[in-house]
Short mmCIF file of C-alpha atoms in Angstrom, two decimals:
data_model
loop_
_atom_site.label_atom_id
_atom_site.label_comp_id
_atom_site.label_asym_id
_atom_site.label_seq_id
_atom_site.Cartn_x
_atom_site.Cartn_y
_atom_site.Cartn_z
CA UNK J 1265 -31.61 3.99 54.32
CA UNK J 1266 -33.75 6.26 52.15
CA UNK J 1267 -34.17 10.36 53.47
CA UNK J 1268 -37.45 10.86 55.04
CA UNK J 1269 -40.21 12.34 52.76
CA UNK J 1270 -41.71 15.61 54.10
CA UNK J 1271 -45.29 15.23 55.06
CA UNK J 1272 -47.55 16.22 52.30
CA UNK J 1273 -50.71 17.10 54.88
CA UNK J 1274 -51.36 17.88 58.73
CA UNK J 1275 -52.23 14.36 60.98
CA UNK J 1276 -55.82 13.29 61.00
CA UNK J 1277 -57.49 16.16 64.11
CA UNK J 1278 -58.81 14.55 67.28
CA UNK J 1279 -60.25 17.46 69.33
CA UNK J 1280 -58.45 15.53 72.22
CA UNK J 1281 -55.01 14.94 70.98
CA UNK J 1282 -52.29 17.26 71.78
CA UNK J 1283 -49.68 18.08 68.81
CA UNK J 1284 -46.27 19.38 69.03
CA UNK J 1285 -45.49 22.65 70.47
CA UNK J 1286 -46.47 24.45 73.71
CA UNK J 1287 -49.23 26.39 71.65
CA UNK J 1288 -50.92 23.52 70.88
CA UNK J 1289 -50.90 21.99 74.61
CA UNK J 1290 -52.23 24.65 75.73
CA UNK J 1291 -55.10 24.88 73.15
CA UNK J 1292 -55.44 21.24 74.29
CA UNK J 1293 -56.13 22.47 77.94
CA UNK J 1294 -58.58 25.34 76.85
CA UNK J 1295 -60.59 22.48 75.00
CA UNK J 1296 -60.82 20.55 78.21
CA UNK J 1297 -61.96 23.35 80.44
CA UNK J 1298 -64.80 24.27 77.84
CA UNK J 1299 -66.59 20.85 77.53
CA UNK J 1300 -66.84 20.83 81.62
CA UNK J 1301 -69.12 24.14 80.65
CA UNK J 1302 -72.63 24.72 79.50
CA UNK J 1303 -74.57 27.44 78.03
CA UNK J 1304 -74.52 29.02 74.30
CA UNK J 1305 -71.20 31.21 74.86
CA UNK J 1306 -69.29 28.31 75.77
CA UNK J 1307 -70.51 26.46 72.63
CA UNK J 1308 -69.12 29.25 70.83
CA UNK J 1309 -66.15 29.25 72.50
CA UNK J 1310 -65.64 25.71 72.02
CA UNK J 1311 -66.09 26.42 68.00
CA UNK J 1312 -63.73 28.75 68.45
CA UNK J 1313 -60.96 26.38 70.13
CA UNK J 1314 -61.50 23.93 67.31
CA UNK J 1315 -60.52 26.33 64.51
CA UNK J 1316 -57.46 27.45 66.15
CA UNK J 1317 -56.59 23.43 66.85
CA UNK J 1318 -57.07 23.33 63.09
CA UNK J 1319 -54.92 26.17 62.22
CA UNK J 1320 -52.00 25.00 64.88
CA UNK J 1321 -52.38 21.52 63.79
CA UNK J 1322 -51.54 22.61 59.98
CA UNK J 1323 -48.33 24.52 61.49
CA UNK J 1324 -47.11 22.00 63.41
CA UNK J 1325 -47.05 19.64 60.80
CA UNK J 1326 -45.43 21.74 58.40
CA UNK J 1327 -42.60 22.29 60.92
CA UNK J 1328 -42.24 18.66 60.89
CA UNK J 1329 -42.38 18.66 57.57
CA UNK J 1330 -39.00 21.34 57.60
CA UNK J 1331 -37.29 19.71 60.33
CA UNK J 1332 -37.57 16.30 58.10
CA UNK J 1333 -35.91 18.17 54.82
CA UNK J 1334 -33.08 19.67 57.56
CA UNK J 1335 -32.22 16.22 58.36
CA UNK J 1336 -32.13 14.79 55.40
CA UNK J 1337 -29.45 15.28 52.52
CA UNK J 1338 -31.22 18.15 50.12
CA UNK J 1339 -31.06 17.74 45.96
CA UNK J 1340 -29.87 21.05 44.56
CA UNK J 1341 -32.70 21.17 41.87
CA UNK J 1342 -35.68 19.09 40.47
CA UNK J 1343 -35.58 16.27 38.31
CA UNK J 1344 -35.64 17.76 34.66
CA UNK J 1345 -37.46 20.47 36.33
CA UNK J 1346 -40.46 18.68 37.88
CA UNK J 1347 -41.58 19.21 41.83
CA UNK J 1348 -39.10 16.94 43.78
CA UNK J 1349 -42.24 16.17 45.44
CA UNK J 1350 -43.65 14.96 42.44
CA UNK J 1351 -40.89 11.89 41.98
CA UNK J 1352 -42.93 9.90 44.35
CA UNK J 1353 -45.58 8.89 41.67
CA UNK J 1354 -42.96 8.32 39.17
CA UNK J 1355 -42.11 4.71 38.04
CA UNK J 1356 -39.61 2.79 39.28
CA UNK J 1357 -36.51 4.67 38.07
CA UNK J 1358 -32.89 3.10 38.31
CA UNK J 1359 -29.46 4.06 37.27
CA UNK J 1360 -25.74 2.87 37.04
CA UNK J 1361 -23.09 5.05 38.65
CA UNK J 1362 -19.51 3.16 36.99
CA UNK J 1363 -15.98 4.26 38.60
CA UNK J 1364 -13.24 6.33 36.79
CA UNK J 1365 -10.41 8.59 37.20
CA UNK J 1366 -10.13 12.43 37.94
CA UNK J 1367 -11.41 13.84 34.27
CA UNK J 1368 -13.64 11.35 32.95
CA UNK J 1369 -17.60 11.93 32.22
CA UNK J 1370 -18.63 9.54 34.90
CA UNK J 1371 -16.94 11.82 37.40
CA UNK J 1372 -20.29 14.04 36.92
CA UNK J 1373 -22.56 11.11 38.22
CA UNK J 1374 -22.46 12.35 41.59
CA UNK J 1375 -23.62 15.97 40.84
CA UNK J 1376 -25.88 14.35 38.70
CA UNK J 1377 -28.05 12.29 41.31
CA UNK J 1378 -27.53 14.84 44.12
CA UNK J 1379 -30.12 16.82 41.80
CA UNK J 1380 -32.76 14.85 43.41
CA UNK J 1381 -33.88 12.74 40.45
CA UNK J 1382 -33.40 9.46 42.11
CA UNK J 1383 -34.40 10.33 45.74
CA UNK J 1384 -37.27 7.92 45.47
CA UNK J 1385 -35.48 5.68 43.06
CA UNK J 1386 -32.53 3.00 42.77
CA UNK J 1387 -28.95 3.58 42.81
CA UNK J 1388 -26.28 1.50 41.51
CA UNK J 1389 -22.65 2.25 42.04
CA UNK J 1390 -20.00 -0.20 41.11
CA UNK J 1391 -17.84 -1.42 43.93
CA UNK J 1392 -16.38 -4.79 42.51
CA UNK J 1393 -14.69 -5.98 39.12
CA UNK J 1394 -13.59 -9.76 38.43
CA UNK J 1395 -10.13 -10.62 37.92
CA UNK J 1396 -8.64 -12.85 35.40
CA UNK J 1397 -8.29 -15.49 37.62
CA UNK J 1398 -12.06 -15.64 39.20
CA UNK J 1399 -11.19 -13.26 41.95
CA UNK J 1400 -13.48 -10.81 43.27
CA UNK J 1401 -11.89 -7.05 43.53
CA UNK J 1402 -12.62 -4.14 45.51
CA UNK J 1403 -12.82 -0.89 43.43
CA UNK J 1404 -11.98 1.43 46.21
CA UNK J 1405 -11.38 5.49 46.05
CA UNK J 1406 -7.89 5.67 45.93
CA UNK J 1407 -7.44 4.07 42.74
CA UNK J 1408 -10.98 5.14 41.47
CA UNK J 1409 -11.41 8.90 42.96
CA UNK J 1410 -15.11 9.34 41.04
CA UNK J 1411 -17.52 7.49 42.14
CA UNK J 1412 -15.27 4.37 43.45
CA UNK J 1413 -15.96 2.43 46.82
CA UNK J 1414 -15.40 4.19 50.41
CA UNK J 1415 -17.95 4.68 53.56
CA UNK J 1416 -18.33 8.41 52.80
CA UNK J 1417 -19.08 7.31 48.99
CA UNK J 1418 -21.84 4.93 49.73
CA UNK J 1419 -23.22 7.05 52.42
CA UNK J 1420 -23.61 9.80 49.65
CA UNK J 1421 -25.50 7.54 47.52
CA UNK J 1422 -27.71 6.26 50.22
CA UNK J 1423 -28.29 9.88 50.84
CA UNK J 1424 -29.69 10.53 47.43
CA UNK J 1425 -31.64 7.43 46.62
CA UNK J 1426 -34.26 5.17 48.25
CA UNK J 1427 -32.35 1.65 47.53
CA UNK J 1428 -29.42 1.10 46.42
CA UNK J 1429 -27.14 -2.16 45.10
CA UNK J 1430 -23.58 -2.65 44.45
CA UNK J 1431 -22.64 -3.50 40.95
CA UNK J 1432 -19.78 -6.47 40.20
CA UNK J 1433 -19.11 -6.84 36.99
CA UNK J 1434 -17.26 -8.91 34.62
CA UNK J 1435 -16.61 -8.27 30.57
CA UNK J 1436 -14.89 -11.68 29.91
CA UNK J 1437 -15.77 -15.05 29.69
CA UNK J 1438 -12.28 -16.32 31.53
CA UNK J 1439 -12.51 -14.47 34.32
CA UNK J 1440 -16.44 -15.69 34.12
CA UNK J 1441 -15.86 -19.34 34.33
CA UNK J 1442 -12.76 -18.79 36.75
CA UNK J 1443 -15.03 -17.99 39.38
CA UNK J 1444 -18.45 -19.73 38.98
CA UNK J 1445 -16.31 -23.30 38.02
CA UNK J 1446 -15.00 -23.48 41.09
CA UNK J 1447 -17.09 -23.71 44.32
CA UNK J 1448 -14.31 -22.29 46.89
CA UNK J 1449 -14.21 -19.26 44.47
CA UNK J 1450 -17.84 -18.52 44.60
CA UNK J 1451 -18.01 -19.17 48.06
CA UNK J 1452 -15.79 -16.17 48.89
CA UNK J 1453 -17.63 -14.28 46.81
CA UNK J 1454 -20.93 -14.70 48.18
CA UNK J 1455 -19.28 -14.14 51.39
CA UNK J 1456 -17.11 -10.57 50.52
CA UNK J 1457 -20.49 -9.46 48.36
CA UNK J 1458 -22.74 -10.19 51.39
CA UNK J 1459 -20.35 -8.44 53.81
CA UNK J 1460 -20.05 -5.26 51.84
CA UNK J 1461 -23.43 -5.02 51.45
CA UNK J 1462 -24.62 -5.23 54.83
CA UNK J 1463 -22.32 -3.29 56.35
CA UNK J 1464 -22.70 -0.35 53.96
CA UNK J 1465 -26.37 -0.34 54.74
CA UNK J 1466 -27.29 -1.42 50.74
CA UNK J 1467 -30.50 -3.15 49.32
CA UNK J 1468 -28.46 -5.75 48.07
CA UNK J 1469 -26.31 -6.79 45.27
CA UNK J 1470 -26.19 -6.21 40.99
CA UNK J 1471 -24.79 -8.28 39.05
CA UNK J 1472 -23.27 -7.77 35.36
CA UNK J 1473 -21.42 -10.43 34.44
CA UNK J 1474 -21.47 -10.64 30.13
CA UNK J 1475 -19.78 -11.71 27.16
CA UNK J 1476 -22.56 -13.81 27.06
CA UNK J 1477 -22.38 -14.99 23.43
CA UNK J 1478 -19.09 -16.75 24.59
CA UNK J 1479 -20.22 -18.74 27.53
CA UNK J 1480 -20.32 -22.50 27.65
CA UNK J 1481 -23.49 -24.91 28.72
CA UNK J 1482 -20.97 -25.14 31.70
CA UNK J 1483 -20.59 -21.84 32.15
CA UNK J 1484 -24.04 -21.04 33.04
CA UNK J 1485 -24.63 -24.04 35.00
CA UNK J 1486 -21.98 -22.41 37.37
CA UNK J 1487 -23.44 -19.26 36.95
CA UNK J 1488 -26.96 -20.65 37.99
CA UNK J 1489 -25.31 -22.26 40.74
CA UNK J 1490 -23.60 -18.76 41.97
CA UNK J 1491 -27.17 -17.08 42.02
CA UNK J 1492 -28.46 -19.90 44.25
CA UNK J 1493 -25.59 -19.46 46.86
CA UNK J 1494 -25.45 -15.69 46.71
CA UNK J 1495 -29.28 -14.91 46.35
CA UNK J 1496 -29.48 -17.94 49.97
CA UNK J 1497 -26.89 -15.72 51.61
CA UNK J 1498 -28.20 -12.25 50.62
CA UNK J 1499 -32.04 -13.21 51.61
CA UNK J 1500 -31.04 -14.40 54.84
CA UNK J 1501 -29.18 -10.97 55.24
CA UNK J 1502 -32.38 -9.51 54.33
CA UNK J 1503 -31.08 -8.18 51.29
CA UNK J 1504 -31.72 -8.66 47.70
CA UNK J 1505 -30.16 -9.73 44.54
CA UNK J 1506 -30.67 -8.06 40.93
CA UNK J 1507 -29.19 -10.02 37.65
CA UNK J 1508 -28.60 -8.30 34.23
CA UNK J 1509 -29.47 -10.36 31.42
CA UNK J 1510 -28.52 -10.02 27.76
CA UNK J 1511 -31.56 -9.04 25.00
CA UNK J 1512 -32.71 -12.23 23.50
CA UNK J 1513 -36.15 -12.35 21.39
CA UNK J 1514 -36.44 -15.95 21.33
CA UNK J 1515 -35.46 -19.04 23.09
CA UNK J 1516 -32.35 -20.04 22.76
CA UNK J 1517 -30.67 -16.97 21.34
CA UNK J 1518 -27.98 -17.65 23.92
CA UNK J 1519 -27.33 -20.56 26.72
CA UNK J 1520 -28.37 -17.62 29.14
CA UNK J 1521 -31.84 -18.67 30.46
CA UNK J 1522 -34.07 -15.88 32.13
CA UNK J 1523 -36.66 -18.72 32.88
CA UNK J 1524 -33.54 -20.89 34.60
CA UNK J 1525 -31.53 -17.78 36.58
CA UNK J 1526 -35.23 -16.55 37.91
CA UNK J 1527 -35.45 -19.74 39.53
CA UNK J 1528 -32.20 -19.61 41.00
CA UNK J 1529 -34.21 -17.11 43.97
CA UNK J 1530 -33.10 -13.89 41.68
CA UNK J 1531 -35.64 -11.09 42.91
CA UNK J 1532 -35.22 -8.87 39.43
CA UNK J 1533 -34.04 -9.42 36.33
CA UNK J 1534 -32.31 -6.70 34.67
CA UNK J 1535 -32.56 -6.85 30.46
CA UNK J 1536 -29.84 -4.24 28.95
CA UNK J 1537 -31.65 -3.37 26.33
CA UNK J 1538 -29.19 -1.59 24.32
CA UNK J 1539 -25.89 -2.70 22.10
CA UNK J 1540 -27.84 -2.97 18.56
CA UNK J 1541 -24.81 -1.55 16.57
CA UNK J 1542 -22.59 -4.32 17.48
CA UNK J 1543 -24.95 -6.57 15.23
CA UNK J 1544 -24.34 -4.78 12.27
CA UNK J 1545 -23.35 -6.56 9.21
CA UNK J 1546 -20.08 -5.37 8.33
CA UNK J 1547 -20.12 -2.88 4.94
CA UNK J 1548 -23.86 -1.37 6.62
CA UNK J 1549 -23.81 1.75 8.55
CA UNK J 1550 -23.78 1.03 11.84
CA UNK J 1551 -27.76 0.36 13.45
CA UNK J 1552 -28.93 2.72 16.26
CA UNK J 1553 -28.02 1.50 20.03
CA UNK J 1554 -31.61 0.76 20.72
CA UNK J 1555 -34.19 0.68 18.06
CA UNK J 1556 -37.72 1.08 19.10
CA UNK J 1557 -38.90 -2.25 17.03
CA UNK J 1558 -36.30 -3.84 18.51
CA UNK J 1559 -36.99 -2.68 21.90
CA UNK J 1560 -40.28 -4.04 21.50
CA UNK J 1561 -39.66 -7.37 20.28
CA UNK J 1562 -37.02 -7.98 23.27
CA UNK J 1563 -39.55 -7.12 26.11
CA UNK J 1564 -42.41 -8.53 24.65
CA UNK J 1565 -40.01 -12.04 24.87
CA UNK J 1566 -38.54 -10.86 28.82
CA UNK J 1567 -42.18 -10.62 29.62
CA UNK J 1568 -43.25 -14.28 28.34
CA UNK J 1569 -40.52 -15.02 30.77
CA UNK J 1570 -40.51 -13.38 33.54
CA UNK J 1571 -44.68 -12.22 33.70
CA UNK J 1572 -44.34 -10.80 37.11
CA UNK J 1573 -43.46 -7.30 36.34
CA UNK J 1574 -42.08 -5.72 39.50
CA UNK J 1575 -39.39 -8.23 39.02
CA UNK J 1576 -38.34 -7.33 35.28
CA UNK J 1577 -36.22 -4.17 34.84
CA UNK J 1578 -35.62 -2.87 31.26
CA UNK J 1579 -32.50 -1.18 30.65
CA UNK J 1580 -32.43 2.10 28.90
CA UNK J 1581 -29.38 3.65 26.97
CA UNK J 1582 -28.56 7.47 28.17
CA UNK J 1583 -24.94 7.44 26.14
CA UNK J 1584 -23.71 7.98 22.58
CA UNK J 1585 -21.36 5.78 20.23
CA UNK J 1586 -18.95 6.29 17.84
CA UNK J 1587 -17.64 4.00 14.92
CA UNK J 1588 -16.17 3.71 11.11
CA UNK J 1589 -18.75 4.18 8.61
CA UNK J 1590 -19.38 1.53 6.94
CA UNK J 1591 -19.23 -0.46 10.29
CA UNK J 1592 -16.99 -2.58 11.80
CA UNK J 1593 -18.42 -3.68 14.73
CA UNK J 1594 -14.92 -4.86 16.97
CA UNK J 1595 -14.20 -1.15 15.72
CA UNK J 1596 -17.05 0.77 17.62
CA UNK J 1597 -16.16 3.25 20.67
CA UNK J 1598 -19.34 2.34 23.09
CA UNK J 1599 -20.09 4.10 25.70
CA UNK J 1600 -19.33 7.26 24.88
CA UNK J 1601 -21.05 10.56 27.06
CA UNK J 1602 -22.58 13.21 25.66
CA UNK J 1603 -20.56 15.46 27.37
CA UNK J 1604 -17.64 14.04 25.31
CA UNK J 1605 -19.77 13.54 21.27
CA UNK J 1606 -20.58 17.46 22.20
CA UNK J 1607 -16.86 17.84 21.29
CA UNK J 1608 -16.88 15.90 17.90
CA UNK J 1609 -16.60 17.21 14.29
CA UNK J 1610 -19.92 18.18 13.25
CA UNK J 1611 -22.05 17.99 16.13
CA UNK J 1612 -24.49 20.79 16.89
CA UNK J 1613 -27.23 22.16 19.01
CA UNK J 1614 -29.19 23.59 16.83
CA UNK J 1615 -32.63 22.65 16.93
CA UNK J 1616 -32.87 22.20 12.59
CA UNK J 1617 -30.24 20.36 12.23
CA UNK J 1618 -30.70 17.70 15.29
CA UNK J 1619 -34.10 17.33 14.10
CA UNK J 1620 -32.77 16.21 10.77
CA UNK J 1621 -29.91 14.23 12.01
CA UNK J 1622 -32.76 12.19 14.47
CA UNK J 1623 -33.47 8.85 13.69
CA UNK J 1624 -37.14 8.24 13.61
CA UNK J 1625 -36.77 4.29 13.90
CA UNK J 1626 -34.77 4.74 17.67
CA UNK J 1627 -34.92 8.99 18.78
CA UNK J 1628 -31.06 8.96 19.01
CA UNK J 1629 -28.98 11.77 16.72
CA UNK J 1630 -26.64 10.46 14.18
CA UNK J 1631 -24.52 12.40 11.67
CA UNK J 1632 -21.39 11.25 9.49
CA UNK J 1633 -18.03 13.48 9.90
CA UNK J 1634 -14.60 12.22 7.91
CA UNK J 1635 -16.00 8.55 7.61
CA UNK J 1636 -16.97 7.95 11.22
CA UNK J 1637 -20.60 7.85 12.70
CA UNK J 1638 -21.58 9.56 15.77
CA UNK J 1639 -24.72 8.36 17.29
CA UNK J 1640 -26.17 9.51 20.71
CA UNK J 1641 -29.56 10.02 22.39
CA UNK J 1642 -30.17 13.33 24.20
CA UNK J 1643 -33.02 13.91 26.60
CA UNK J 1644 -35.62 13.91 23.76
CA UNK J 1645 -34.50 10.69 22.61
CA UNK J 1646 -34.54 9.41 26.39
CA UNK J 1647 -38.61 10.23 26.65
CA UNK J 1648 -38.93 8.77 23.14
CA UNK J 1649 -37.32 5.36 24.48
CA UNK J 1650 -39.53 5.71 28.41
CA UNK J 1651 -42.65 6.15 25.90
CA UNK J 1652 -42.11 2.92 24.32
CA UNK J 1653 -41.33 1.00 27.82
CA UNK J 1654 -44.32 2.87 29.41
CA UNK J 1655 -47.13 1.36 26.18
CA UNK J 1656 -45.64 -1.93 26.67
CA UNK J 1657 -46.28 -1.92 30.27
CA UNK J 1658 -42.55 -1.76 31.36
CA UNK J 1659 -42.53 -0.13 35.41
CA UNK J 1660 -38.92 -0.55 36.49
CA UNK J 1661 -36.44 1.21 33.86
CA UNK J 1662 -32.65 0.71 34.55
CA UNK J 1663 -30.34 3.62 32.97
CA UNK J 1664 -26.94 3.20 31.57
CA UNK J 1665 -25.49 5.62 32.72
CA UNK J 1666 -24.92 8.54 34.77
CA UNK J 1667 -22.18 10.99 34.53
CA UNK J 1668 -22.51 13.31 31.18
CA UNK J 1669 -25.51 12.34 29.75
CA UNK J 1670 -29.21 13.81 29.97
CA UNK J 1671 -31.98 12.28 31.53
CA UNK J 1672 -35.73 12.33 31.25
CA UNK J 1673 -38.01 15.59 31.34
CA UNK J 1674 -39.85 16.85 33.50
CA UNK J 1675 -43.11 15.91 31.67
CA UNK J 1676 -42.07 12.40 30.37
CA UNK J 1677 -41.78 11.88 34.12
CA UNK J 1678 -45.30 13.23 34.33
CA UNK J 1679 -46.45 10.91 31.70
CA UNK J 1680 -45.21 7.87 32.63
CA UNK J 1681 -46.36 8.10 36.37
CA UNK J 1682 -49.98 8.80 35.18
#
């Protein structure tokens, strides 16, 4: 459950409706005894009484309007240092929160979105991995202290977000077809994903299951049939399901279908658009993680296939990379924080030189040190990227990922809610 928004303006004024407070009661009763009088003073008297309704009226609801922010969880600043107030009008901002051990970047996610920049947004931590043999497991706390699952965890991210989904994912294509093959398998998982979810108090359910170059014709009927069973149990939970997809530009790039899984009952499809340097042909310096022509191409294709656009999501890269130079794609480091390149041979703040390390063609910072490229995008490169979604008509935007990187500023915010 979302905190409550403050009130942004006093209640409509009814010159016979009491507010809050005993001031306002008894303004209330003064009202009442002047319209049972006649006569030009007590028409004064009863302009008089409807100013000071006015004036209590505007009080009262701004003491509502504290009260609310008292008992709700309160972000420590602003969102790239806009107005928290101003987040409403934003567009529909998302995020992934992954789990990880005392020390790593991603244990900074949760200071990250307690800053208020997805109070009005969606959150999604996550809470389950597959296992080689098609089994779902629980990432809980004690193994994964940052950011893994517990009821004071997800009651921190419900405090700090207006929706919020839990993320199971899966890298390989075993562990894939282990589970969606085989219809006891996928039965307990719609059953422990639909659980969780509910009792936790969650939107509904993410998920990232990839190595999608590798999947079989048979794979992704089972995976189609998966969505059916666990987007049927989720809706009649009253919760929702969200699917990430690969990038594809044309039908047929991979057996994954958007057209197919969006008739499975899917309510959003998620598009990680990001991953570029992995296509690199070997001997080529490694391509940027998210090129803006490339970026284009991809949604113009997602929206051909899924037209409604409150249920496409474009994911957004807020992370670095590292790899040999020339490239060898099975040899690049994805992933990587900022936090973490800001420690790398070569890298620097200064304002000259990132401007002449910055890749026109994609807004991320890349530099060469000791035959290894470091590539990242920093929070200009992030409003560069939200520019491109925003002219192509993009209104949900997915990031990947919190915990030492930057986000958006305060006035690409501004610009993309106008």
């Amino acid at each position: 459950m979302a905190a409550r928004a403050t009130r942004s303006h006093p209640p409509r004024i009814h010159p016979l409706v009491t507010f809050d407070g005993g001031s306002a009661i008894m303004v209330h009763v003064y009202w009442k005894t002047l319209i049972c009088r006649k006569g030009p003073m007590a028409r004064a008297r009863m302009l008089l009484a409807t100013a000071l309704v006015v004036v209590l009226a505007g009080c009262s609801a701004g003491h509502r309007a504290g009260d609310g922010d008292r008992s709700s969880p309160r972000p420590s600043s602003s969102v790239g240092g806009a107005n928290p107030a101003e987040t409403s009008a934003l567009p529909g901002l998302e995020a992934w929160v992954y789990p990880g051990s005392t020390g790593e970047d991603t244990c900074g996610a949760a200071a990250e979105y307690r800053d208020g920049r997805l109070r009005h947004g969606v959150l999604k931590p996550q809470y389950w991995d597959v296992d080689s043999s098609g089994a779902l497991k629980l990432l809980d706390s004690d193994l994964h202290p940052c950011n893994g699952f517990s009821e004071a965890n997800a009651a921190d991210v419900k405090g700090y977000s207006a929706a919020q989904y839990t993320t199971v994912s899966a890298m390989d294509r075993s562990a894939i077809a282990a589970l969606v093959s085989d219809p006891a398998r996928r039965a307990a998982a719609v059953g422990s994903l639909t659980e969780l979810a509910k009792r936790i108090g969650f939107t509904g359910v993410d998920i990232d299951f990839e190595d999608f170059w590798a999947w079989t014709a048979d794979d992704e009927r089972g995976y189609e049939a998966f969505l059916t069973e666990l987007g049927g149990s989720l809706h009649r939970a009253g919760l929702k399901l969200q699917v990430d997809a690969p990038v594809e530009t044309h039908d047929g790039d991979s057996v994954f279908s958007y057209a197919a899984v969006m008739r499975t009952g899917v309510d959003q499809l998620v598009v990680m658009d990001y991953g570029r340097q992995f296509n690199t042909p070997e001997g080529e310096t490694c391509w940027a993680v998210s090129p803006h022509s490339w970026v284009r191409e991809a949604v113009t294709y997602a929206q051909s296939q899924v037209p409604d656009k409150d249920r496409l999501v474009i994911g957004l890269p807020s992370y670095g990379f590292t790899a040999p130079d020339p490239c060898v794609p099975d040899k690049v480091k994805d992933s990587v924080a900022l936090a973490t390149i800001r420690r790398a041979p070569g890298y620097s703040d200064d304002r000259r030189t990132t401007a002449a390390r910055r890749d026109s063609a994609s807004g991320e910072v890349r530099w060469t040190a000791g035959g290894t490229l470091y590539d990242y995008t920093d929070q200009q490169g992030m409003d560069a990227k939200l520019a491109v979604l925003q002219q192509l008509g993009v209104t949900h935007v997915s990031v990947w990922t919190l915990g030492g990187n930057p986000w958006f500023s305060a006035g690409a915010l501004r610009r993309a809610a106008r």
